[in-house]
Amino acid sequence: RKEVEQDPGPFNVPEGATVAFNCTYSNSASQSFFWYRQDCRKEPKLLMSVYSSGNEDGRFTAQLNRASQYISLLIRDSKLSDSATYLCVVNPGGYQKVTFGTGTKLQVIP
Amino acid sequence: EAQVTQNPRYLITVTGKKLTVTCSQNMNHEYMSWYRQDPGLGLRQIYYSMNVEVTDKGDVPEGYKVSRKEKRNFPLILESPSPNQTSLYFCASSSLPPLRTSGSSYEQYFGPGTRLTVT
């Protein structure tokens, strides 16, 4: 089993839709979780950290489910500018050690 | 402006010709790292450095070298490039969480990427 797994997509959704991605991780001792956004051929950028209590930033909500070992990202009221690849990042244990998922591609359609 | 810079951004070279990709950050970060990104494989870590003169192998170090003589710079060296090193390379930097929080990580800031083609 891969350390971090994501559905590669693509997820094609209309503008205004709500879309959710999940990411599963294999190491139950993992402590740090992040969602990064990557535009085509550009560098990844932090979208949000994922806290145990869940967190929200505008239209974006991140959740952590430790029992089932997954994190989720919910995007409400999708915009064309949300089209990108979303990378799940997990610390599987170890100081400043992270593992990147292969990403989920989102395409928001007019 | 806080940033990570990489040079060159694009490079086409031939097998066996030594090359260096530079990486520099102006955020006084202790941690720096090199990744390669390939379709279907995601970002894989090549080497990382916790501080000056402290480097260690990541998941895919074969065929690469690094050095950390100054805090701001972390060059990636390919002594004898081969076609399987054709890839998109990213440098990243980060501050470090306190040592006692051994299972923690902080946000990484990425450079713009270097697209390398080895023929």
PDB file of N, CA and C in Angstrom, chain B residues 4-7 20-26 29-35 45-58 64-77 89-94 108 114:
ATOM      1  N   VAL B   4      12.089  31.497  -3.404  1.00  0.00           N
ATOM      2  CA  VAL B   4      13.074  30.475  -3.734  1.00  0.00           C
ATOM      3  C   VAL B   4      13.312  30.580  -5.239  1.00  0.00           C
ATOM      4  N   THR B   5      14.557  30.716  -5.618  1.00  0.00           N
ATOM      5  CA  THR B   5      14.872  30.837  -7.043  1.00  0.00           C
ATOM      6  C   THR B   5      15.689  29.631  -7.499  1.00  0.00           C
ATOM      7  N   GLN B   6      15.458  29.256  -8.737  1.00  0.00           N
ATOM      8  CA  GLN B   6      16.182  28.138  -9.353  1.00  0.00           C
ATOM      9  C   GLN B   6      16.686  28.581 -10.712  1.00  0.00           C
ATOM     10  N   ASN B   7      17.860  28.076 -11.069  1.00  0.00           N
ATOM     11  CA  ASN B   7      18.402  28.324 -12.405  1.00  0.00           C
ATOM     12  C   ASN B   7      19.214  27.131 -12.882  1.00  0.00           C
ATOM     13  N   THR B  20      24.842  21.504 -13.176  1.00  0.00           N
ATOM     14  CA  THR B  20      24.435  21.950 -11.845  1.00  0.00           C
ATOM     15  C   THR B  20      23.192  22.808 -11.959  1.00  0.00           C
ATOM     16  N   VAL B  21      22.220  22.534 -11.116  1.00  0.00           N
ATOM     17  CA  VAL B  21      21.032  23.376 -11.010  1.00  0.00           C
ATOM     18  C   VAL B  21      21.131  24.119  -9.678  1.00  0.00           C
ATOM     19  N   THR B  22      21.089  25.434  -9.744  1.00  0.00           N
ATOM     20  CA  THR B  22      21.240  26.209  -8.512  1.00  0.00           C
ATOM     21  C   THR B  22      19.891  26.448  -7.858  1.00  0.00           C
ATOM     22  N   CYS B  23      19.941  26.628  -6.541  1.00  0.00           N
ATOM     23  CA  CYS B  23      18.746  26.940  -5.758  1.00  0.00           C
ATOM     24  C   CYS B  23      19.156  27.907  -4.657  1.00  0.00           C
ATOM     25  N   SER B  24      18.389  28.967  -4.514  1.00  0.00           N
ATOM     26  CA  SER B  24      18.701  29.948  -3.495  1.00  0.00           C
ATOM     27  C   SER B  24      17.416  30.435  -2.841  1.00  0.00           C
ATOM     28  N   GLN B  25      17.464  30.632  -1.511  1.00  0.00           N
ATOM     29  CA  GLN B  25      16.286  31.161  -0.798  1.00  0.00           C
ATOM     30  C   GLN B  25      16.719  32.338   0.075  1.00  0.00           C
ATOM     31  N   ASN B  26      15.809  33.300   0.225  1.00  0.00           N
ATOM     32  CA  ASN B  26      16.126  34.509   0.985  1.00  0.00           C
ATOM     33  C   ASN B  26      15.308  34.607   2.270  1.00  0.00           C
ATOM     34  N   HIS B  29      15.830  30.114   5.844  1.00  0.00           N
ATOM     35  CA  HIS B  29      15.331  28.796   6.238  1.00  0.00           C
ATOM     36  C   HIS B  29      16.478  27.828   6.463  1.00  0.00           C
ATOM     37  N   GLU B  30      16.330  27.014   7.515  1.00  0.00           N
ATOM     38  CA  GLU B  30      17.349  26.000   7.786  1.00  0.00           C
ATOM     39  C   GLU B  30      17.212  24.828   6.810  1.00  0.00           C
ATOM     40  N   TYR B  31      15.984  24.467   6.498  1.00  0.00           N
ATOM     41  CA  TYR B  31      15.717  23.242   5.739  1.00  0.00           C
ATOM     42  C   TYR B  31      15.589  23.555   4.254  1.00  0.00           C
ATOM     43  N   MET B  32      16.298  22.750   3.444  1.00  0.00           N
ATOM     44  CA  MET B  32      16.140  22.841   1.997  1.00  0.00           C
ATOM     45  C   MET B  32      16.093  21.432   1.422  1.00  0.00           C
ATOM     46  N   SER B  33      15.425  21.314   0.276  1.00  0.00           N
ATOM     47  CA  SER B  33      15.180  19.983  -0.264  1.00  0.00           C
ATOM     48  C   SER B  33      15.074  20.053  -1.779  1.00  0.00           C
ATOM     49  N   TRP B  34      15.413  18.949  -2.424  1.00  0.00           N
ATOM     50  CA  TRP B  34      15.225  18.814  -3.869  1.00  0.00           C
ATOM     51  C   TRP B  34      14.249  17.670  -4.131  1.00  0.00           C
ATOM     52  N   TYR B  35      13.331  17.932  -5.085  1.00  0.00           N
ATOM     53  CA  TYR B  35      12.366  16.938  -5.513  1.00  0.00           C
ATOM     54  C   TYR B  35      12.414  16.817  -7.030  1.00  0.00           C
ATOM     55  N   GLN B  45      11.407  12.921  -3.182  1.00  0.00           N
ATOM     56  CA  GLN B  45      12.518  13.663  -2.627  1.00  0.00           C
ATOM     57  C   GLN B  45      13.852  13.046  -3.034  1.00  0.00           C
ATOM     58  N   ILE B  46      14.769  13.901  -3.446  1.00  0.00           N
ATOM     59  CA  ILE B  46      16.085  13.443  -3.896  1.00  0.00           C
ATOM     60  C   ILE B  46      17.090  13.545  -2.743  1.00  0.00           C
ATOM     61  N   TYR B  47      17.286  14.743  -2.255  1.00  0.00           N
ATOM     62  CA  TYR B  47      18.153  15.029  -1.121  1.00  0.00           C
ATOM     63  C   TYR B  47      17.532  16.152  -0.300  1.00  0.00           C
ATOM     64  N   TYR B  48      17.939  16.219   0.962  1.00  0.00           N
ATOM     65  CA  TYR B  48      17.512  17.332   1.782  1.00  0.00           C
ATOM     66  C   TYR B  48      18.646  17.750   2.695  1.00  0.00           C
ATOM     67  N   SER B  49      18.478  18.936   3.291  1.00  0.00           N
ATOM     68  CA  SER B  49      19.502  19.466   4.177  1.00  0.00           C
ATOM     69  C   SER B  49      18.824  20.169   5.344  1.00  0.00           C
ATOM     70  N   MET B  50      19.274  19.816   6.547  1.00  0.00           N
ATOM     71  CA  MET B  50      18.699  20.435   7.750  1.00  0.00           C
ATOM     72  C   MET B  50      19.415  21.733   8.115  1.00  0.00           C
ATOM     73  N   ASN B  51      20.626  21.898   7.631  1.00  0.00           N
ATOM     74  CA  ASN B  51      21.379  23.119   7.906  1.00  0.00           C
ATOM     75  C   ASN B  51      22.690  23.072   7.121  1.00  0.00           C
ATOM     76  N   VAL B  52      23.492  24.093   7.268  1.00  0.00           N
ATOM     77  CA  VAL B  52      24.774  24.164   6.556  1.00  0.00           C
ATOM     78  C   VAL B  52      25.607  22.929   6.892  1.00  0.00           C
ATOM     79  N   GLU B  53      26.169  22.329   5.838  1.00  0.00           N
ATOM     80  CA  GLU B  53      27.034  21.151   5.946  1.00  0.00           C
ATOM     81  C   GLU B  53      26.303  19.907   6.444  1.00  0.00           C
ATOM     82  N   VAL B  54      24.980  19.917   6.476  1.00  0.00           N
ATOM     83  CA  VAL B  54      24.196  18.747   6.901  1.00  0.00           C
ATOM     84  C   VAL B  54      23.252  18.365   5.771  1.00  0.00           C
ATOM     85  N   THR B  55      23.580  17.263   5.086  1.00  0.00           N
ATOM     86  CA  THR B  55      22.717  16.802   3.991  1.00  0.00           C
ATOM     87  C   THR B  55      22.424  15.324   4.174  1.00  0.00           C
ATOM     88  N   ASP B  56      21.339  14.886   3.578  1.00  0.00           N
ATOM     89  CA  ASP B  56      20.979  13.467   3.696  1.00  0.00           C
ATOM     90  C   ASP B  56      20.154  13.046   2.488  1.00  0.00           C
ATOM     91  N   LYS B  57      20.181  11.746   2.218  1.00  0.00           N
ATOM     92  CA  LYS B  57      19.471  11.205   1.066  1.00  0.00           C
ATOM     93  C   LYS B  57      17.972  11.184   1.302  1.00  0.00           C
ATOM     94  N   GLY B  58      17.257  11.448   0.216  1.00  0.00           N
ATOM     95  CA  GLY B  58      15.822  11.279   0.240  1.00  0.00           C
ATOM     96  C   GLY B  58      15.466   9.904  -0.302  1.00  0.00           C
ATOM     97  N   TYR B  64      22.631  11.708  -8.196  1.00  0.00           N
ATOM     98  CA  TYR B  64      22.622  13.116  -7.807  1.00  0.00           C
ATOM     99  C   TYR B  64      23.595  13.365  -6.667  1.00  0.00           C
ATOM    100  N   LYS B  65      24.073  14.602  -6.597  1.00  0.00           N
ATOM    101  CA  LYS B  65      24.852  15.078  -5.458  1.00  0.00           C
ATOM    102  C   LYS B  65      24.333  16.443  -5.064  1.00  0.00           C
ATOM    103  N   VAL B  66      24.556  16.803  -3.808  1.00  0.00           N
ATOM    104  CA  VAL B  66      24.196  18.139  -3.340  1.00  0.00           C
ATOM    105  C   VAL B  66      25.302  18.643  -2.425  1.00  0.00           C
ATOM    106  N   SER B  67      25.260  19.938  -2.149  1.00  0.00           N
ATOM    107  CA  SER B  67      26.142  20.517  -1.146  1.00  0.00           C
ATOM    108  C   SER B  67      25.408  21.660  -0.471  1.00  0.00           C
ATOM    109  N   ARG B  68      25.802  21.957   0.783  1.00  0.00           N
ATOM    110  CA  ARG B  68      25.179  23.069   1.508  1.00  0.00           C
ATOM    111  C   ARG B  68      26.289  23.811   2.244  1.00  0.00           C
ATOM    112  N   LYS B  69      26.973  24.656   1.491  1.00  0.00           N
ATOM    113  CA  LYS B  69      28.093  25.408   2.060  1.00  0.00           C
ATOM    114  C   LYS B  69      27.620  26.722   2.690  1.00  0.00           C
ATOM    115  N   GLU B  70      26.508  27.220   2.202  1.00  0.00           N
ATOM    116  CA  GLU B  70      25.906  28.438   2.744  1.00  0.00           C
ATOM    117  C   GLU B  70      24.438  28.141   3.030  1.00  0.00           C
ATOM    118  N   LYS B  71      23.886  28.867   3.987  1.00  0.00           N
ATOM    119  CA  LYS B  71      22.506  28.601   4.366  1.00  0.00           C
ATOM    120  C   LYS B  71      21.533  28.864   3.220  1.00  0.00           C
ATOM    121  N   ARG B  72      21.780  29.858   2.412  1.00  0.00           N
ATOM    122  CA  ARG B  72      20.815  30.247   1.393  1.00  0.00           C
ATOM    123  C   ARG B  72      20.871  29.384   0.128  1.00  0.00           C
ATOM    124  N   ASN B  73      21.967  28.677  -0.120  1.00  0.00           N
ATOM    125  CA  ASN B  73      22.139  27.968  -1.388  1.00  0.00           C
ATOM    126  C   ASN B  73      22.182  26.451  -1.232  1.00  0.00           C
ATOM    127  N   PHE B  74      21.603  25.761  -2.195  1.00  0.00           N
ATOM    128  CA  PHE B  74      21.550  24.293  -2.133  1.00  0.00           C
ATOM    129  C   PHE B  74      21.558  23.751  -3.572  1.00  0.00           C
ATOM    130  N   PRO B  75      22.719  23.732  -4.216  1.00  0.00           N
ATOM    131  CA  PRO B  75      22.777  23.286  -5.614  1.00  0.00           C
ATOM    132  C   PRO B  75      22.615  21.777  -5.762  1.00  0.00           C
ATOM    133  N   LEU B  76      22.034  21.391  -6.867  1.00  0.00           N
ATOM    134  CA  LEU B  76      21.854  19.979  -7.239  1.00  0.00           C
ATOM    135  C   LEU B  76      22.796  19.682  -8.381  1.00  0.00           C
ATOM    136  N   ILE B  77      23.612  18.654  -8.216  1.00  0.00           N
ATOM    137  CA  ILE B  77      24.638  18.322  -9.201  1.00  0.00           C
ATOM    138  C   ILE B  77      24.344  16.957  -9.821  1.00  0.00           C
ATOM    139  N   TYR B  89      12.233  19.385 -11.918  1.00  0.00           N
ATOM    140  CA  TYR B  89      12.882  19.432 -10.611  1.00  0.00           C
ATOM    141  C   TYR B  89      12.435  20.676  -9.832  1.00  0.00           C
ATOM    142  N   PHE B  90      12.159  20.464  -8.543  1.00  0.00           N
ATOM    143  CA  PHE B  90      11.792  21.559  -7.667  1.00  0.00           C
ATOM    144  C   PHE B  90      12.704  21.591  -6.460  1.00  0.00           C
ATOM    145  N   CYS B  91      13.132  22.800  -6.129  1.00  0.00           N
ATOM    146  CA  CYS B  91      13.817  23.047  -4.875  1.00  0.00           C
ATOM    147  C   CYS B  91      12.793  23.622  -3.903  1.00  0.00           C
ATOM    148  N   ALA B  92      12.957  23.329  -2.623  1.00  0.00           N
ATOM    149  CA  ALA B  92      12.019  23.849  -1.628  1.00  0.00           C
ATOM    150  C   ALA B  92      12.784  24.198  -0.363  1.00  0.00           C
ATOM    151  N   SER B  93      12.227  25.115   0.414  1.00  0.00           N
ATOM    152  CA  SER B  93      12.835  25.454   1.696  1.00  0.00           C
ATOM    153  C   SER B  93      11.751  25.627   2.743  1.00  0.00           C
ATOM    154  N   SER B  94      12.181  25.540   3.991  1.00  0.00           N
ATOM    155  CA  SER B  94      11.230  25.602   5.100  1.00  0.00           C
ATOM    156  C   SER B  94      11.971  25.956   6.378  1.00  0.00           C
ATOM    157  N   GLN B 108       6.404  24.036   3.172  1.00  0.00           N
ATOM    158  CA  GLN B 108       7.565  24.194   2.306  1.00  0.00           C
ATOM    159  C   GLN B 108       7.247  25.205   1.214  1.00  0.00           C
ATOM    160  N   THR B 114      12.684  23.469 -12.549  1.00  0.00           N
ATOM    161  CA  THR B 114      13.650  23.369 -13.643  1.00  0.00           C
ATOM    162  C   THR B 114      13.275  22.151 -14.477  1.00  0.00           C
TER     163      THR B 114
END
